[in-house]
PDB file of C-alpha atoms in Angstrom:
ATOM      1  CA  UNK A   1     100.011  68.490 232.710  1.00  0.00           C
ATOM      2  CA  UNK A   2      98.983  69.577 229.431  1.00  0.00           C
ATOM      3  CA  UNK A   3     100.147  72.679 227.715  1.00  0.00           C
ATOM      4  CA  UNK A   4      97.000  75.067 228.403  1.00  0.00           C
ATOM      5  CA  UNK A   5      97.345  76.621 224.708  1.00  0.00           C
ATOM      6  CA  UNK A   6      96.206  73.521 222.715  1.00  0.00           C
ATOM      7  CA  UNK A   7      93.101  72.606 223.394  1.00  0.00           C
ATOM      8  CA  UNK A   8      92.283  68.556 223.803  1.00  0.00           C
ATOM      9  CA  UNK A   9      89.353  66.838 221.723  1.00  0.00           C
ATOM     10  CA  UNK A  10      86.929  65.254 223.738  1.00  0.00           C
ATOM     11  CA  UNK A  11      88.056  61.502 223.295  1.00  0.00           C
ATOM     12  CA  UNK A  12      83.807  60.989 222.909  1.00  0.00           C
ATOM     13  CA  UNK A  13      84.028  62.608 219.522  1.00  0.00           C
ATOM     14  CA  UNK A  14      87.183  60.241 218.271  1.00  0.00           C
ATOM     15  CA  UNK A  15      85.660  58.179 215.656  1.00  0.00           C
ATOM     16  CA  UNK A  16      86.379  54.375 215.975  1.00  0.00           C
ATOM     17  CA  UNK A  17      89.186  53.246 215.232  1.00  0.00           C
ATOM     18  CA  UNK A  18      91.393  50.219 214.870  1.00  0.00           C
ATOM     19  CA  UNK A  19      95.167  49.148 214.926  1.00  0.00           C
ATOM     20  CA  UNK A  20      95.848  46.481 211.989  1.00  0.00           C
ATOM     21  CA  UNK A  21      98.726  44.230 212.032  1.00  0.00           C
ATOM     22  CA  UNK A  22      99.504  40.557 210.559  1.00  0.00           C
ATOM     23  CA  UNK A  23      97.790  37.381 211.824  1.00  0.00           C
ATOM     24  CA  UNK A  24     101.673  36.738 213.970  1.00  0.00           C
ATOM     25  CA  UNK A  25     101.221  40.083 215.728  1.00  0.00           C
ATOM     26  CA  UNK A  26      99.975  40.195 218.955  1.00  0.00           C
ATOM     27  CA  UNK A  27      97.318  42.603 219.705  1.00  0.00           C
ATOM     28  CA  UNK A  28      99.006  46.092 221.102  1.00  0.00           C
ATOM     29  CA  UNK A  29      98.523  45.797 224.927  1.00  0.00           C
ATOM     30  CA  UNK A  30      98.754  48.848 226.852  1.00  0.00           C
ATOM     31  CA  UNK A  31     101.418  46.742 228.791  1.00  0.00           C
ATOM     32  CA  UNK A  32     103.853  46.637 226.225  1.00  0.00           C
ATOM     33  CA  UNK A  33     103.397  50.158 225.388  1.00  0.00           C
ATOM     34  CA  UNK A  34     106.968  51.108 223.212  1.00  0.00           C
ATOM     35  CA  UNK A  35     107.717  54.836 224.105  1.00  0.00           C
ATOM     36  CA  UNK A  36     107.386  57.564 221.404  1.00  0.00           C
ATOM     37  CA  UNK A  37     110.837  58.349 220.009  1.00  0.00           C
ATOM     38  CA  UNK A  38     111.620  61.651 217.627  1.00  0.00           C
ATOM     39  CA  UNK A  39     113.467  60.430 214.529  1.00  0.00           C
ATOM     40  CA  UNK A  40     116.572  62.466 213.609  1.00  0.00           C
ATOM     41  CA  UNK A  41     115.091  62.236 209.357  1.00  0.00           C
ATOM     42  CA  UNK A  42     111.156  62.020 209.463  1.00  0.00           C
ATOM     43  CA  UNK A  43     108.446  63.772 210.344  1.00  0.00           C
ATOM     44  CA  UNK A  44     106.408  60.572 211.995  1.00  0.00           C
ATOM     45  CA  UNK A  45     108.084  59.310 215.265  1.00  0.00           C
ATOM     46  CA  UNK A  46     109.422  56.129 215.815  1.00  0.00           C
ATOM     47  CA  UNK A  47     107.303  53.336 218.301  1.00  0.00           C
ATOM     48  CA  UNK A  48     104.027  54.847 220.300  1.00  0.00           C
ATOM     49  CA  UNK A  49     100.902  53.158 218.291  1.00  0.00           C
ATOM     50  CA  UNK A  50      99.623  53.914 215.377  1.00  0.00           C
ATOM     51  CA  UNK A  51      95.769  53.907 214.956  1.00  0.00           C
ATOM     52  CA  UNK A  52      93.617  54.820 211.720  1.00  0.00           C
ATOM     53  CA  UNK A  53      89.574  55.364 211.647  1.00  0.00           C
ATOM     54  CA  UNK A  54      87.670  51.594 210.716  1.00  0.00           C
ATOM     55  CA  UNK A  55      86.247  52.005 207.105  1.00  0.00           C
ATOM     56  CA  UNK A  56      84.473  48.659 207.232  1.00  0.00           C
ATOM     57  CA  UNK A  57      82.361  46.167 209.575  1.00  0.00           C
ATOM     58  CA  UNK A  58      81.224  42.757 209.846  1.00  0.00           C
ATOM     59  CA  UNK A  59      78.100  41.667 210.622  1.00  0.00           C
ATOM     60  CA  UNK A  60      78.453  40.738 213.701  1.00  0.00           C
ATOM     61  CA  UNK A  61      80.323  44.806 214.525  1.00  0.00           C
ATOM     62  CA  UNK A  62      83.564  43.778 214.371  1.00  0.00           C
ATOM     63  CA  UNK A  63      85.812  46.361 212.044  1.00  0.00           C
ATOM     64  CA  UNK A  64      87.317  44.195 209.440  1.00  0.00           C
ATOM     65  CA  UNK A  65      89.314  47.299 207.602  1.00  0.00           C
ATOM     66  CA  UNK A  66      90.731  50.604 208.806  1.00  0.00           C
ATOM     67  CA  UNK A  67      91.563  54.186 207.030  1.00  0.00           C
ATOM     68  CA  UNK A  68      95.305  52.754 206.719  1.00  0.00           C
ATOM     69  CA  UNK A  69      93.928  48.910 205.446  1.00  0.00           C
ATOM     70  CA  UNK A  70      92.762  50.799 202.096  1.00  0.00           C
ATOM     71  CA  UNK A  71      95.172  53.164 201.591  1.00  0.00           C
ATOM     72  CA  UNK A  72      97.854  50.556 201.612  1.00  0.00           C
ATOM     73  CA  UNK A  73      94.973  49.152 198.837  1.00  0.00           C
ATOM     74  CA  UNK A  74      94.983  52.095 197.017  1.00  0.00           C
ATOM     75  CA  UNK A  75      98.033  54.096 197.992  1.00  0.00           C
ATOM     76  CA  UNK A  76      97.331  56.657 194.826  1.00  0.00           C
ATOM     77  CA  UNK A  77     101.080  56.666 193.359  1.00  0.00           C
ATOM     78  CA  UNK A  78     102.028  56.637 189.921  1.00  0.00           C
ATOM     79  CA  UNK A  79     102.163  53.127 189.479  1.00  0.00           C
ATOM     80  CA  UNK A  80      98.536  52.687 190.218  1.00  0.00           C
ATOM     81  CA  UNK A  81      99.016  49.185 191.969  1.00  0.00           C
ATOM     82  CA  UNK A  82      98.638  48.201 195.663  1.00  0.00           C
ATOM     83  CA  UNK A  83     101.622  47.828 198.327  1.00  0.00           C
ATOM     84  CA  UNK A  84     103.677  45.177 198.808  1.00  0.00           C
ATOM     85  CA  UNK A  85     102.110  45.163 202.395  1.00  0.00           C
ATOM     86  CA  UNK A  86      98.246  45.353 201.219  1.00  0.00           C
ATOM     87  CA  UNK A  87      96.304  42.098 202.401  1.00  0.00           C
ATOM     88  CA  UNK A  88      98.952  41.470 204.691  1.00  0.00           C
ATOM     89  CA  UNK A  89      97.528  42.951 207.926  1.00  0.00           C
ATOM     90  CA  UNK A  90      94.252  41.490 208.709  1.00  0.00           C
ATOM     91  CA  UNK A  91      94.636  41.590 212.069  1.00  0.00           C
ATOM     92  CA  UNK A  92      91.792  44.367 213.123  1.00  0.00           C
ATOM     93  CA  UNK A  93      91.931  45.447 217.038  1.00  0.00           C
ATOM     94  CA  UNK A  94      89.394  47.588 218.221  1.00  0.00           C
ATOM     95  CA  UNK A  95      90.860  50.850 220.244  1.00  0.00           C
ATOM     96  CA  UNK A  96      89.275  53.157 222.415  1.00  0.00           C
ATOM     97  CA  UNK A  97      90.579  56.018 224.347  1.00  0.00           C
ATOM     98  CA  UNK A  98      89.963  55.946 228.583  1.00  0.00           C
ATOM     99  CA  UNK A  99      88.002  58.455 230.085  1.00  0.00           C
ATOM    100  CA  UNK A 100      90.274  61.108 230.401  1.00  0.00           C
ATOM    101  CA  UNK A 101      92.695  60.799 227.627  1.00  0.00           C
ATOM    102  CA  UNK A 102      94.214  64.015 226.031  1.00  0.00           C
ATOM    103  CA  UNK A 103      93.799  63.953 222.380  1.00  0.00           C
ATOM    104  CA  UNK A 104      95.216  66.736 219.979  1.00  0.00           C
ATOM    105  CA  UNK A 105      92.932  67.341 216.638  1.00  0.00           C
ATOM    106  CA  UNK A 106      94.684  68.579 213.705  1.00  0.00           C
ATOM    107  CA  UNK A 107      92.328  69.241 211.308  1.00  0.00           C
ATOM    108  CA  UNK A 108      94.035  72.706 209.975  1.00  0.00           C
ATOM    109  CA  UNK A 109      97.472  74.147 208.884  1.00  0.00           C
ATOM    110  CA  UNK A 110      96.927  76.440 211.991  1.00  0.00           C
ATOM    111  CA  UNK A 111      96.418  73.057 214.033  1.00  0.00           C
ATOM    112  CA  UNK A 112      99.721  71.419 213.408  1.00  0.00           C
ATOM    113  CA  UNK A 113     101.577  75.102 213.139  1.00  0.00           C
ATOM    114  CA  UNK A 114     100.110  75.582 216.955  1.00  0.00           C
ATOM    115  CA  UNK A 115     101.339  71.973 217.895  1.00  0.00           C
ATOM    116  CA  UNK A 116     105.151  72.447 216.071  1.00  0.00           C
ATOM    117  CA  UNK A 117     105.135  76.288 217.531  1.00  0.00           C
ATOM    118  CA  UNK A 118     104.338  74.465 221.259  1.00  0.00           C
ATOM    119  CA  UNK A 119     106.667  71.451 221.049  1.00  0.00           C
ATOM    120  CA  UNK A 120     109.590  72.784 219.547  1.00  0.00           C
ATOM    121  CA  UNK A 121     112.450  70.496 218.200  1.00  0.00           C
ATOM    122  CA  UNK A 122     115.874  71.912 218.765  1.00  0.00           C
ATOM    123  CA  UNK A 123     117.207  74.341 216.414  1.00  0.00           C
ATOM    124  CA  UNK A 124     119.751  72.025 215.165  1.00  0.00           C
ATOM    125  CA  UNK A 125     117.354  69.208 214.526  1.00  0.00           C
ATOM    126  CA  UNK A 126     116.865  68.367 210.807  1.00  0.00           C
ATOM    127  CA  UNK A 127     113.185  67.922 211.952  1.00  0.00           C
ATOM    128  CA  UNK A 128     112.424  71.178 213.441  1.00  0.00           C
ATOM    129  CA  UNK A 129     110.510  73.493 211.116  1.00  0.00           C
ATOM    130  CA  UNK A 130     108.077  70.811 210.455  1.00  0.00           C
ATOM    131  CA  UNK A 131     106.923  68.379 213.013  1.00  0.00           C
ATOM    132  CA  UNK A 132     107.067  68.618 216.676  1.00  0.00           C
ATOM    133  CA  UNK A 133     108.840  67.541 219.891  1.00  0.00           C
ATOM    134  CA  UNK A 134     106.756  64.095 220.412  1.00  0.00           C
ATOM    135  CA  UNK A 135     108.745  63.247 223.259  1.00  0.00           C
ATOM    136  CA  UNK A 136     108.059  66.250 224.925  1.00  0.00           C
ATOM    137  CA  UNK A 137     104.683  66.213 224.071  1.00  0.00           C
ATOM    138  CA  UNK A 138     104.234  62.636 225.705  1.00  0.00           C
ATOM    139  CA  UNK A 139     106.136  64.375 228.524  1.00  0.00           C
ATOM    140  CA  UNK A 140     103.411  67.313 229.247  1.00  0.00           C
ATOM    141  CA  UNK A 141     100.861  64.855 229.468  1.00  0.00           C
ATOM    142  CA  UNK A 142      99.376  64.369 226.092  1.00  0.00           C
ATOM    143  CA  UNK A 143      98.282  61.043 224.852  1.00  0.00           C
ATOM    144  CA  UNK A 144      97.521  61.098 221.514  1.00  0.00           C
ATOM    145  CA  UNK A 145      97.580  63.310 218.001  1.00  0.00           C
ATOM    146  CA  UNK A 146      94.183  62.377 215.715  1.00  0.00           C
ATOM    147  CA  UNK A 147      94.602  63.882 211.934  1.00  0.00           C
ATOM    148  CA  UNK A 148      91.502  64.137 210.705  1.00  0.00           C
ATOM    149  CA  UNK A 149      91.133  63.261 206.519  1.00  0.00           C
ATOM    150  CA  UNK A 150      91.180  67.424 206.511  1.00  0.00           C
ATOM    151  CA  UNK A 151      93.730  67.660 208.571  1.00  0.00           C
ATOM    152  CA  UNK A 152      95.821  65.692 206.526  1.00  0.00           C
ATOM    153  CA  UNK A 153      94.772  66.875 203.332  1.00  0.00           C
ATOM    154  CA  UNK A 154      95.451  70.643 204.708  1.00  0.00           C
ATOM    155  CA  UNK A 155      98.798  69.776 205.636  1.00  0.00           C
ATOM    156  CA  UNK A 156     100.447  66.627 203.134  1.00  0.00           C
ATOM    157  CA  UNK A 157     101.505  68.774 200.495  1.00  0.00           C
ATOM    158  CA  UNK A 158     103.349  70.957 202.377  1.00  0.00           C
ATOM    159  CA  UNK A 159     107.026  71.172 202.049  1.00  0.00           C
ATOM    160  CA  UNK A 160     108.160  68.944 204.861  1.00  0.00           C
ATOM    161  CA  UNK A 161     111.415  70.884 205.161  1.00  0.00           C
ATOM    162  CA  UNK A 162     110.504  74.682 205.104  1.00  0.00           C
ATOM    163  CA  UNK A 163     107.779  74.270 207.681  1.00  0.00           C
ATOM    164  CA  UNK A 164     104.893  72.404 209.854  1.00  0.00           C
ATOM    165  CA  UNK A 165     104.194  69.041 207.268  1.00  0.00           C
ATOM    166  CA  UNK A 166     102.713  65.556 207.214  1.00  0.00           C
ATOM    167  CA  UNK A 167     103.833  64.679 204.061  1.00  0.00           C
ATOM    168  CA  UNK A 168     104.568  60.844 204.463  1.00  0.00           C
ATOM    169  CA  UNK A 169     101.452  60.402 206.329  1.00  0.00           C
ATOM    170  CA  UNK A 170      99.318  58.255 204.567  1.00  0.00           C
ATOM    171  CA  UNK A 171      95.653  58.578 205.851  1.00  0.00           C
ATOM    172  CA  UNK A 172      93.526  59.505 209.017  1.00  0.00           C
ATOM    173  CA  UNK A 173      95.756  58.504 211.775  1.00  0.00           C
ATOM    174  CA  UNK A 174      95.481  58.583 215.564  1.00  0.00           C
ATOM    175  CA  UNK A 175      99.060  58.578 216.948  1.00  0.00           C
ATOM    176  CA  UNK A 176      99.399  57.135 220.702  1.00  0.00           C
ATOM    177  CA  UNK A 177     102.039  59.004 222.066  1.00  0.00           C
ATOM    178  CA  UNK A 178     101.091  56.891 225.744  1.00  0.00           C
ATOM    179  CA  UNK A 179      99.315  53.977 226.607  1.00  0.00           C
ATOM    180  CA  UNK A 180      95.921  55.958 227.495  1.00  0.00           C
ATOM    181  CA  UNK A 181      93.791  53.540 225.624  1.00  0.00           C
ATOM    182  CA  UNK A 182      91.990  49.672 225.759  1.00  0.00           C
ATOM    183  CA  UNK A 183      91.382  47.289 223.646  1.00  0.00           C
ATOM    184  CA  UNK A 184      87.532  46.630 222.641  1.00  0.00           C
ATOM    185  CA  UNK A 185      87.294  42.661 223.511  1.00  0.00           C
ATOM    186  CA  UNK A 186      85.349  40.949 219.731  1.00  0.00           C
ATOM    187  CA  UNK A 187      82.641  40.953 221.601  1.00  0.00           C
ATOM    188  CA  UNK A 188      81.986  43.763 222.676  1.00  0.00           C
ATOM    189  CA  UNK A 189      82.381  45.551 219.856  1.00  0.00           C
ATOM    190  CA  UNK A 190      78.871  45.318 218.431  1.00  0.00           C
ATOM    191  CA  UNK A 191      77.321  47.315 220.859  1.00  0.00           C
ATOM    192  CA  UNK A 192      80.804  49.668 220.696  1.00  0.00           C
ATOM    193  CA  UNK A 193      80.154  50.481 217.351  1.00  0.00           C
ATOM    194  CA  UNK A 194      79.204  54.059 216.735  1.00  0.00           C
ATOM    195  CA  UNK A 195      78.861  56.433 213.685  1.00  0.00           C
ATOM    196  CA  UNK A 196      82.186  58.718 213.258  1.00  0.00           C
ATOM    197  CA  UNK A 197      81.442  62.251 213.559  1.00  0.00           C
ATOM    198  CA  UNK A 198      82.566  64.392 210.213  1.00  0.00           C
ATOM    199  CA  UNK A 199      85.380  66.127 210.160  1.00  0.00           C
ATOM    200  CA  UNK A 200      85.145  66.869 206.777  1.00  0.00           C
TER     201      UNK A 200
END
């Protein structure tokens, strides 16, 4: 059961989004879900699927690039050029949450603080002033973590170890901590196509 104190997003107001990967991947089924994992030096976890808002469409509705797609385009470092990885995932699968899926919006500091402050890491973890207990979180009955573009750019630039941070992570994301979501078959994903609500 979730923890009563965070409050879940309706999974109608996630915008769409997509999982990219190269042309050798198969798609992520549900089936083959890899458990979330903490990670003794980072602030992301290891496995669960990762998710990012579709920036683009094809004619036909299909999303044909994602929030993570053009960052890896334009990752904005000093060297001004693409990754080594950008072109490389074309691969574009559809993802939508089921019915009843708990979702956990950060789109503030006090977002993520809430989420770290309710999932604690051990004391002794390197991780523990700034990210939270994902495992645990799976645990309670949470699904997924969706950081808005203002939740990340509220919370990038913080010091990743003197408190709650997602420095590292790279654009909108929607992290599946379980395997509460489908794939969207090609086609249907015309008529699945809807505008994303702002989140500023």
């Amino acid at each position: 059961m979730a923890n009563v104190e965070l409050p879940p997003l309706d999974p109608n107001s996630l915008p769409p989004i997509a999982h990219a990967s190269t042309e050798a991947a198969a798609p992520p089924d549900p089936r083959d879900f890899p458990p979330v994992r903490n990670q003794e030096n980072f602030n992301r976890p290891e496995h669960g699927l990762w998710c990012s808002p579709v920036t683009s469409w094809s004619a036909a509705g299909a999303p044909t690039a994602t929030a993570w797609t053009s960052w890896l385009a334009h990752p904005g470092d000093i060297t001004g050029q693409p990754s080594i990885h950008a072109g490389a995932h074309t691969r574009i699968t559809a993802v939508t949450p089921l019915p009843d899926t708990l979702i956990y919006l950060i789109e503030t500091q006090a977002d993520l603080d809430r989420l770290v402050a309710t999932f604690p890491l051990p004391a002794d973890h390197l991780m523990h002033r700034s990210t939270p207990d994902w495992e645990a979180m799976a645990s309670a009955g949470w699904d997924a973590v969706y950081v808005s573009a203002a939740g990340l750019e509220a919370n990038a630039e913080r010091h990743v170890m003197t408190g709650p941070s997602l420095y590292g992570w790279d654009c909108p994301s929607v992290l599946w901590l379980r395997p509460a979501y489908r794939l969207i078959p090609p086609q249907a994903e015309a008529s699945a196509q809807k505008e994303p609500p702002s989140y500023g």
